[in-house]
Coordinates of C-alpha atoms and ligand atoms in Angstrom, one line a residue:
X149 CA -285.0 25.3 192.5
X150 CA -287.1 22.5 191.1
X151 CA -290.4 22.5 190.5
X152 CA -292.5 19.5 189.8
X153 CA -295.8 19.0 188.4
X154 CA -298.3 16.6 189.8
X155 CA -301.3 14.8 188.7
X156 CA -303.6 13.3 191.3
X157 CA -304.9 9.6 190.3
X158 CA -307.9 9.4 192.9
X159 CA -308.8 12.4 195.1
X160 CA -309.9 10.8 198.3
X161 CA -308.6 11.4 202.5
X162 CA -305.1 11.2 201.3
X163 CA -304.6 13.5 197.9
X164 CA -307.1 15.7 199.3
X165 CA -304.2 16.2 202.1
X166 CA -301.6 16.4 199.7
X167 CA -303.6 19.0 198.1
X168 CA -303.8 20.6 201.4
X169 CA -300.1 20.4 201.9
X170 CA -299.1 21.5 198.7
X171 CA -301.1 24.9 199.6
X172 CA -299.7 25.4 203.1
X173 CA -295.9 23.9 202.9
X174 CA -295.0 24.7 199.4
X175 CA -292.9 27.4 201.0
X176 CA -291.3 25.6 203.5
X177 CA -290.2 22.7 200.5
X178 CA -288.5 25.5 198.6
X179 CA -286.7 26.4 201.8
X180 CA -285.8 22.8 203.4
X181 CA -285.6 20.9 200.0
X182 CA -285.5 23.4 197.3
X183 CA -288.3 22.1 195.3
X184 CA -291.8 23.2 194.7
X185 CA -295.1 21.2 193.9
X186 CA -297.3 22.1 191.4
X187 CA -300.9 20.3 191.0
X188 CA -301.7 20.6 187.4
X189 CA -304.4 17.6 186.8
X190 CA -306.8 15.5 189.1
X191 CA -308.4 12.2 188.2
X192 CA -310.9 11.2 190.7
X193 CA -314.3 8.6 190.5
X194 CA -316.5 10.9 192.2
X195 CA -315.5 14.4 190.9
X196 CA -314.7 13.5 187.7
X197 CA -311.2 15.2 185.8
X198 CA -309.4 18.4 185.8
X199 CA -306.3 19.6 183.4
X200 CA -304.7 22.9 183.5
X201 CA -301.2 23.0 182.2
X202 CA -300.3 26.3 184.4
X203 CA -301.6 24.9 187.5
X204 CA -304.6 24.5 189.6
X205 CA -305.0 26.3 193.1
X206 CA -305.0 23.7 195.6
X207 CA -306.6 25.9 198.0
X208 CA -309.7 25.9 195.5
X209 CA -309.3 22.2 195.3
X210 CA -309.3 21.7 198.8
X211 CA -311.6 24.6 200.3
X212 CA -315.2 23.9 197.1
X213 CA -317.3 21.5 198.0
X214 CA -317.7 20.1 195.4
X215 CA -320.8 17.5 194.4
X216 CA -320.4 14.5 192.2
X217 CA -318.7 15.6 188.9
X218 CA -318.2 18.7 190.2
X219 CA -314.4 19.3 188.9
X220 CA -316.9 19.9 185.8
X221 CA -316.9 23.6 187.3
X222 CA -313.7 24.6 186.9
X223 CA -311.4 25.8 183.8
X224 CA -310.2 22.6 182.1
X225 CA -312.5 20.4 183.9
X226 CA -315.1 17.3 183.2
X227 CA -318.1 15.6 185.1
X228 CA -316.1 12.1 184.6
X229 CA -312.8 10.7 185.9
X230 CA -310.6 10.4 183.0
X231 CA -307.5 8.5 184.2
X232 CA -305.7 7.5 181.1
X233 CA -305.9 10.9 179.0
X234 CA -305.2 12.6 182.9
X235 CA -301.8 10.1 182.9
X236 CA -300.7 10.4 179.7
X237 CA -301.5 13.8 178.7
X238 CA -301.2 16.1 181.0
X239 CA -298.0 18.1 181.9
X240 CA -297.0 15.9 185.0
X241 CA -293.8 15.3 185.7
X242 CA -295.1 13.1 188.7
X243 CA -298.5 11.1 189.0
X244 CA -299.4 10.1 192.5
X245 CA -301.7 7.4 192.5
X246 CA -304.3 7.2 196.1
X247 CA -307.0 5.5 194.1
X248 CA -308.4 2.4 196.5
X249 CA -306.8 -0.3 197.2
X250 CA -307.5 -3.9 195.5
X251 CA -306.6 -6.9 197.7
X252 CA -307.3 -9.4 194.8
X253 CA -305.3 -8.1 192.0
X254 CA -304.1 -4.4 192.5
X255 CA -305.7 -3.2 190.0
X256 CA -306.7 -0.9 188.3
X257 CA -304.2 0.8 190.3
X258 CA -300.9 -1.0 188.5
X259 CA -302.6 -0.3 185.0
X260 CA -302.3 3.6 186.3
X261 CA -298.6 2.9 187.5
X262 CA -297.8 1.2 184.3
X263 CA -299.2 3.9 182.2
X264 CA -297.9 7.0 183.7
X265 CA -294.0 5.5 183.9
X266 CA -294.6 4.7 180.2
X267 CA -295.4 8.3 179.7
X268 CA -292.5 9.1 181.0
X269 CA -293.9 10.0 184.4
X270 CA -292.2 9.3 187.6
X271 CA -294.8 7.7 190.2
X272 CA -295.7 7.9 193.9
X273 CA -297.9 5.5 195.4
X274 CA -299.6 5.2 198.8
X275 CA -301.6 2.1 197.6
X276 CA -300.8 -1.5 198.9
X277 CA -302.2 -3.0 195.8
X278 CA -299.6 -2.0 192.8
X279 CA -296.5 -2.7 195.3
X280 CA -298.0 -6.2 196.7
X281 CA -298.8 -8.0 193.2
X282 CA -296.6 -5.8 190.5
X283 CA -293.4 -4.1 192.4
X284 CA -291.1 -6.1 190.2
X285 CA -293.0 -5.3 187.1
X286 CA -292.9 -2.0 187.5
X287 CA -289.7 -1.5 188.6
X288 CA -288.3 -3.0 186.0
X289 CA -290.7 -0.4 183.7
X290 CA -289.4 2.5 185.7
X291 CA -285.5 1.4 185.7
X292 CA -286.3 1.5 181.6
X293 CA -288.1 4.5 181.3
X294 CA -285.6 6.3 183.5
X295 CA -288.0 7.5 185.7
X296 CA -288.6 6.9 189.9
X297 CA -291.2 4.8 191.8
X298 CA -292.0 5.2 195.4
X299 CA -294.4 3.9 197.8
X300 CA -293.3 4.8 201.1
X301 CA -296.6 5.7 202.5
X302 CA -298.0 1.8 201.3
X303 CA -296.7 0.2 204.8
X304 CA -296.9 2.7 207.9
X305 CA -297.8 6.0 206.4
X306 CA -295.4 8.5 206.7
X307 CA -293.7 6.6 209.1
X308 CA -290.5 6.1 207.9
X309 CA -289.5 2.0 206.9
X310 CA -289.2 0.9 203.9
X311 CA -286.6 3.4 202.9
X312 CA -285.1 3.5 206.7
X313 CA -284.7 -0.2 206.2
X314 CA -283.4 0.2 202.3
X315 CA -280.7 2.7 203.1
X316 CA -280.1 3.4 206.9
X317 CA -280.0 -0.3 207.6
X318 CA -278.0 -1.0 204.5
X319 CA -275.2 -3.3 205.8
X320 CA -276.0 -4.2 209.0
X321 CA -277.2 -7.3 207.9
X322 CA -281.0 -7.5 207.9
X323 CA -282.5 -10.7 207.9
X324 CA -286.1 -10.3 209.6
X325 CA -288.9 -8.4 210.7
X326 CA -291.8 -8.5 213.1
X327 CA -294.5 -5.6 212.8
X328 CA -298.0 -4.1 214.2
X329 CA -299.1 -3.0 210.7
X330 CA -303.1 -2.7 211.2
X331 CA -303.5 -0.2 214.0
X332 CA -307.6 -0.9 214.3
X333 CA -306.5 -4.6 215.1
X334 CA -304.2 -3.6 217.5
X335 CA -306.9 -0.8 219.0
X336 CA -309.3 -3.8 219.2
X337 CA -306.8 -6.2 220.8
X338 CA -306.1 -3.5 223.7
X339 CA -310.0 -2.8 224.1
X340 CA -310.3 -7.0 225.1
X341 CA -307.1 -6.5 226.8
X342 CA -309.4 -4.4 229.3
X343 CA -312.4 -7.1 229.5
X344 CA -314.3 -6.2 226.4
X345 CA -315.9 -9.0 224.0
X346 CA -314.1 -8.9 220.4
X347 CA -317.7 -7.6 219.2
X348 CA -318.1 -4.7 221.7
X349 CA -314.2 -3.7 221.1
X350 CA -314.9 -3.6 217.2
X351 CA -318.0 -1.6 217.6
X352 CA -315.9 1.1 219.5
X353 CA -313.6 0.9 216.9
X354 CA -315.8 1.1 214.1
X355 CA -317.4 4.5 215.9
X356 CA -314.3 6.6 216.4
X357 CA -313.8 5.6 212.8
X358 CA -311.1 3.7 213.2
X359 CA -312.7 0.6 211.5
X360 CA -314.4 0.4 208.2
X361 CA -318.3 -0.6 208.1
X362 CA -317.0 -3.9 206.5
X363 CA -313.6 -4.6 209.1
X364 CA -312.7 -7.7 207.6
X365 CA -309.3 -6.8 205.7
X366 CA -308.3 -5.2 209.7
X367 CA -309.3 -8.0 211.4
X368 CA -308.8 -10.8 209.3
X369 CA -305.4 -9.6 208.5
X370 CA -305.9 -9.3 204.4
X371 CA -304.5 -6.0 204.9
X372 CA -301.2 -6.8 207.2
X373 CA -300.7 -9.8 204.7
X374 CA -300.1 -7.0 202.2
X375 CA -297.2 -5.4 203.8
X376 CA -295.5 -8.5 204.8
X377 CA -295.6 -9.3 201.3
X378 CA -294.1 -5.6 200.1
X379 CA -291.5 -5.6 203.0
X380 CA -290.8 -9.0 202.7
X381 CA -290.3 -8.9 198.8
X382 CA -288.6 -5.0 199.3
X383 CA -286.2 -5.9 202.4
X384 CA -285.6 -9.4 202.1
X385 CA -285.6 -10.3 198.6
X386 CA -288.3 -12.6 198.6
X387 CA -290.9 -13.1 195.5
X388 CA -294.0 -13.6 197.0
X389 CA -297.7 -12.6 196.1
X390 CA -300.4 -12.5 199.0
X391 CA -301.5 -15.8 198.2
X392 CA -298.0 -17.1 199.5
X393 CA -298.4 -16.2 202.8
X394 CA -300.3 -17.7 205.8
X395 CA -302.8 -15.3 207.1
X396 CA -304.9 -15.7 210.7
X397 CA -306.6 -12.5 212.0
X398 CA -308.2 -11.7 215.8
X399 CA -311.7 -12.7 215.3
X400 CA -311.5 -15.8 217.1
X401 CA -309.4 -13.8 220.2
X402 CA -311.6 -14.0 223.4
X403 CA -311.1 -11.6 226.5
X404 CA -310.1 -15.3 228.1
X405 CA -307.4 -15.9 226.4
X406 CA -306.1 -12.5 226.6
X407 CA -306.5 -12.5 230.3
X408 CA -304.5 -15.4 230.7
X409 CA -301.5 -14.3 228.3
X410 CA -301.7 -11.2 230.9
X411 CA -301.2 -13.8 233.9
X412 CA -298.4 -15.6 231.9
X413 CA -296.8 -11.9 231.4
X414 CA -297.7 -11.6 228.3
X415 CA -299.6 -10.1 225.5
X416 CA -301.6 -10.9 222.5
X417 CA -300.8 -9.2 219.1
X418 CA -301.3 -9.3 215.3
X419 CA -297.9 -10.0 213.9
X420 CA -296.8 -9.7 210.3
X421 CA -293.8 -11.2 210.3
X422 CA -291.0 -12.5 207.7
X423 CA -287.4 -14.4 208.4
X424 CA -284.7 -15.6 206.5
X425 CA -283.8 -18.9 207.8
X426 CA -279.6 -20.5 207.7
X427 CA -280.5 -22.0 204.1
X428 CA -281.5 -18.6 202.8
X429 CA -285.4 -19.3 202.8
X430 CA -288.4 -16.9 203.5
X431 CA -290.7 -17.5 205.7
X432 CA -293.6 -15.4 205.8
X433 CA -297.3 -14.9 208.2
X434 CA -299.8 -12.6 209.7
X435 CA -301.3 -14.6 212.9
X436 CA -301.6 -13.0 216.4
X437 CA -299.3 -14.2 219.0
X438 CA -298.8 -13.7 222.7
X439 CA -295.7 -12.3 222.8
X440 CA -293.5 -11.5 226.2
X441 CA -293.9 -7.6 227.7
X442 CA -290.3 -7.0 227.5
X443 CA -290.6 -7.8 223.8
X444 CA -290.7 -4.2 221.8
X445 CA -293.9 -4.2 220.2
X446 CA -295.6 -5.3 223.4
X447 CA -295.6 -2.1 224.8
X448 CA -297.0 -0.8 221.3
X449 CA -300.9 0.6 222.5
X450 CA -303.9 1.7 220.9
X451 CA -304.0 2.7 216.9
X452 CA -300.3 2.7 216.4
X453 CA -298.0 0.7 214.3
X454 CA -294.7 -0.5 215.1
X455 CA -292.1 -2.5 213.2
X456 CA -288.7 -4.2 214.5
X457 CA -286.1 -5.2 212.0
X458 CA -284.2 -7.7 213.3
X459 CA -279.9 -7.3 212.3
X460 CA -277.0 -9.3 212.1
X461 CA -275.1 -6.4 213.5
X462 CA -277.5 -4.2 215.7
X463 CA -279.9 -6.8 217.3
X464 CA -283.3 -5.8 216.9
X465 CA -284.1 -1.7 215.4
X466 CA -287.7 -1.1 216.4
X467 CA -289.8 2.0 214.1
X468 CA -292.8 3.3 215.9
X469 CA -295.4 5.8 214.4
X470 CA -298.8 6.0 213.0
X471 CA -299.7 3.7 210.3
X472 CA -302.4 5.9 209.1
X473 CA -304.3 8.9 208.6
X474 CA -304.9 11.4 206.0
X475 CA -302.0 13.7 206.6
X476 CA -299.4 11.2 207.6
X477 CA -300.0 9.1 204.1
X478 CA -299.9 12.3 202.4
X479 CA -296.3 13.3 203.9
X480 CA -295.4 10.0 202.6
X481 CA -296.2 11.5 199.5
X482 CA -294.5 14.1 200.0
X483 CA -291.2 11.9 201.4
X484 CA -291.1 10.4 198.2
X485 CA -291.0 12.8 195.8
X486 CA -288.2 14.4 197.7
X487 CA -286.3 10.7 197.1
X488 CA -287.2 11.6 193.1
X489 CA -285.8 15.0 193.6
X490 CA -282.9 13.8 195.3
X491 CA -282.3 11.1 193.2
X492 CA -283.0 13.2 190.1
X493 CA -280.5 15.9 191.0
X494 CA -277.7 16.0 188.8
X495 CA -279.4 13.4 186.5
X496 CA -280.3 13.4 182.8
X497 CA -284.4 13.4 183.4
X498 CA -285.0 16.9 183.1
X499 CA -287.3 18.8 185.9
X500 CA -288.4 22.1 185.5
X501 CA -285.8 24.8 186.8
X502 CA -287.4 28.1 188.2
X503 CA -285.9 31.2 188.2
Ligands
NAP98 N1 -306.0 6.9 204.5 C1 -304.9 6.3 205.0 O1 -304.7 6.4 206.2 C2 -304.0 5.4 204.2 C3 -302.8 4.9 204.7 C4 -302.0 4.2 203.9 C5 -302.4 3.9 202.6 N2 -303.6 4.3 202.1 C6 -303.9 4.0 200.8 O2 -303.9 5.2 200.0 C7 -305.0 5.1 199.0 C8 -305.9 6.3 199.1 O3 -306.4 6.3 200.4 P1 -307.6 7.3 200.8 O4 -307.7 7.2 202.3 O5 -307.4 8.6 200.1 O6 -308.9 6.5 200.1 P2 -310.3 7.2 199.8 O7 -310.6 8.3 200.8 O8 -311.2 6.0 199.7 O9 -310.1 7.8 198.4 C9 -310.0 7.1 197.2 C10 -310.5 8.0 196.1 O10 -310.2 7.5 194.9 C11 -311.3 7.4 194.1 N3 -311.2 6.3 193.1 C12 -311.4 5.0 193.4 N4 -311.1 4.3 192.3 C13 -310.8 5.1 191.3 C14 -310.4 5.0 190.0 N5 -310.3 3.9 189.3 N6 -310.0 6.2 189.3 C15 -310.1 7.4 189.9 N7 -310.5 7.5 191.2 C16 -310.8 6.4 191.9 C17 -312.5 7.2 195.0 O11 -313.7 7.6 194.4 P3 -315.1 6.9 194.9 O12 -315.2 7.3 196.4 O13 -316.1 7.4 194.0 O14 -314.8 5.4 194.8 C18 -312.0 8.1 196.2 O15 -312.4 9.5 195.9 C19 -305.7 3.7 199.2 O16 -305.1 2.8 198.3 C20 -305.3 3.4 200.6 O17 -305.3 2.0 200.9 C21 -304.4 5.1 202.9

């Protein structure tokens, strides 16, 4: 039985859920997977730092409430976030990184990736900005270092893709994808569907907290231009950056010209989308399109995301799940340290054996 160390980079919805999972599945791990997780350090803006080589109990973690720098309260703790002495000196055999995500450069996100796999570290990731602008940077770093870097949970959560795409699809010949990737978009584009205005759908959005105060990286598509760009770079073999790909978001949708998509039998939706055309080039966009019901994502309602991989030797293989939420990124999490574990077993990098 393995057991792996973790330090938390960021301690917001979704390490706060790992934390919780740790505490109430650790059991079920050693079971199912036989590994166990150990949180031994936490790096976080707000609460400031905690290292303790034998462990921290996540039920402490997750059950104090604590106030600004309050980690400063506990054995090996400190009132300030300390991200770089967290990552490079603490006893982690893993660093998960959930800091927030930057849609202009990724960082300081990849200078936490970068540091912890030249630590030695292996890293998990549920944040869009290290895999969008540095993937092939730091893969690169990690293939050198000998050490793993995943990011399932950076494009649909815990729904599985990018590794069901990577390794189940390996072979049949994928060449494309089309996705719902932003499930507030899609929320609002099923609320005008029903004869509300953009504004009023947004609003409802915004107070079953499915939108952000701020909504433009939902509805502009910023955030779906993202995940193109990791899929397409991940799946297809593309090299593009955010700034390569077209972007058009729902704004400028009216309850009109979704009523008269429904008379042509048919449906608006915010596509991210990449293809592969006969000379072997990628073509990349987020822009909603009114798309035919007997398509598979038109059937796709309310906050969930949806992707279809389009084969050479299956047709179209359609994933649908939630593309959010505290608990489903944090299984993510949780999906890709098992990938380390797998992947280390039998290998030279070392992980602590139990008794
Ligand atoms: N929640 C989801 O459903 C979901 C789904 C997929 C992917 N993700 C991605 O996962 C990541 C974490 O999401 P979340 O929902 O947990 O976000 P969150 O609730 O906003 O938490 C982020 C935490 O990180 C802290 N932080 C920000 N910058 C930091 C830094 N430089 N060093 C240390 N701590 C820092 C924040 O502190 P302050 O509050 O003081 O800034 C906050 O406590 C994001 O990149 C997000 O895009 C989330």
């Amino acid at each position: 039985m393995a057991t792996y160390n973790l330090a938390l980079i960021g301690f917001g919805g979704v390490n706060r859920a790992l934390a919780e999972l740790v505490s109430r599945k650790n059991a079920a791990l050693e079971k199912e997977v036989g590994l166990r997780l150990n949180i031994v350090a936490v790096s976080d803006l707000h609460y400031g730092s905690v290292v303790s080589p034998n462990g921290i109990d996540p039920r402490a973690l997750t059950e104090t409430r604590f106030s600004k720098g309050g980690f400063a309260s506990l054995s090996g703790g400190r009132s300030d976030a300390d991200n770089e002495r967290v990552i490079k000196e603490a006893p982690a055999d893993i660093v998960v990184e959930a800091t927030f995500t930057d849609r202009v450069n990724g960082e300081p996100a990849i200078t936490h990736c970068r540091w912890a796999i030249e630590a030695g570290r292996h890293v998990v990731t549920t944040n869009k900005g290290p895999v969008a602008f540095a993937a092939r940077e730091l893969k690169l770093l990690a293939a050198a270092h000998g050490v793993g870097l995943e990011y399932e949970g950076s494009v649909m959560s815990g729904t599985p893709v990018i590794r069901f795409a990577k390794r189940t699809l390996l072979g049949s010949g994928l060449n494309g994808f089309e996705g719902i990737l932003n499930g507030t978009s899609n929320f609002i584009l099923g609320k005008m569907e029903a004869g509300l205005t953009f504004d009023a759908a947004l609003r409802e959005a915004q107070e079953l907290g499915l939108a952000e105060a701020d909504p433009t990286a939902d509805v502009e598509g910023h955030d779906v231009r993202l995940k193109v760009v990791i899929l397409a770079n991940e799946l297809l073999g593309a090299e593009f950056s955010p700034r390569d790909v077209v972007c058009k978001g729902i704004s400028h949708l009216t309850p009109a010209a979704l009523s008269v998509a429904a008379g042509e039998g048919k449906r608006w939706k915010l596509i991210g989308s990449a293809k592969r055309d006969e000379r072997g080039k990628i073509h990349a966009s987020v822009e909603p399109r009114s798309i035919p019901l007997v398509h598979p994502l038109a059937g796709v309602n309310g906050a969930t995301n949806a992707i279809s991989f389009q084969t050479e030797l299956l047709g179209s293989v359609t994933v649908t799940g939630p593309g959010a939420g505290r608990t489903e990124t944090a299984y993510a999490l949780i999906s890709d340290i098992i990938a380390i574990h797998q992947a280390n077993i039998g290998a030279t990098k070392p992980c602590k054996e139990a008794a």
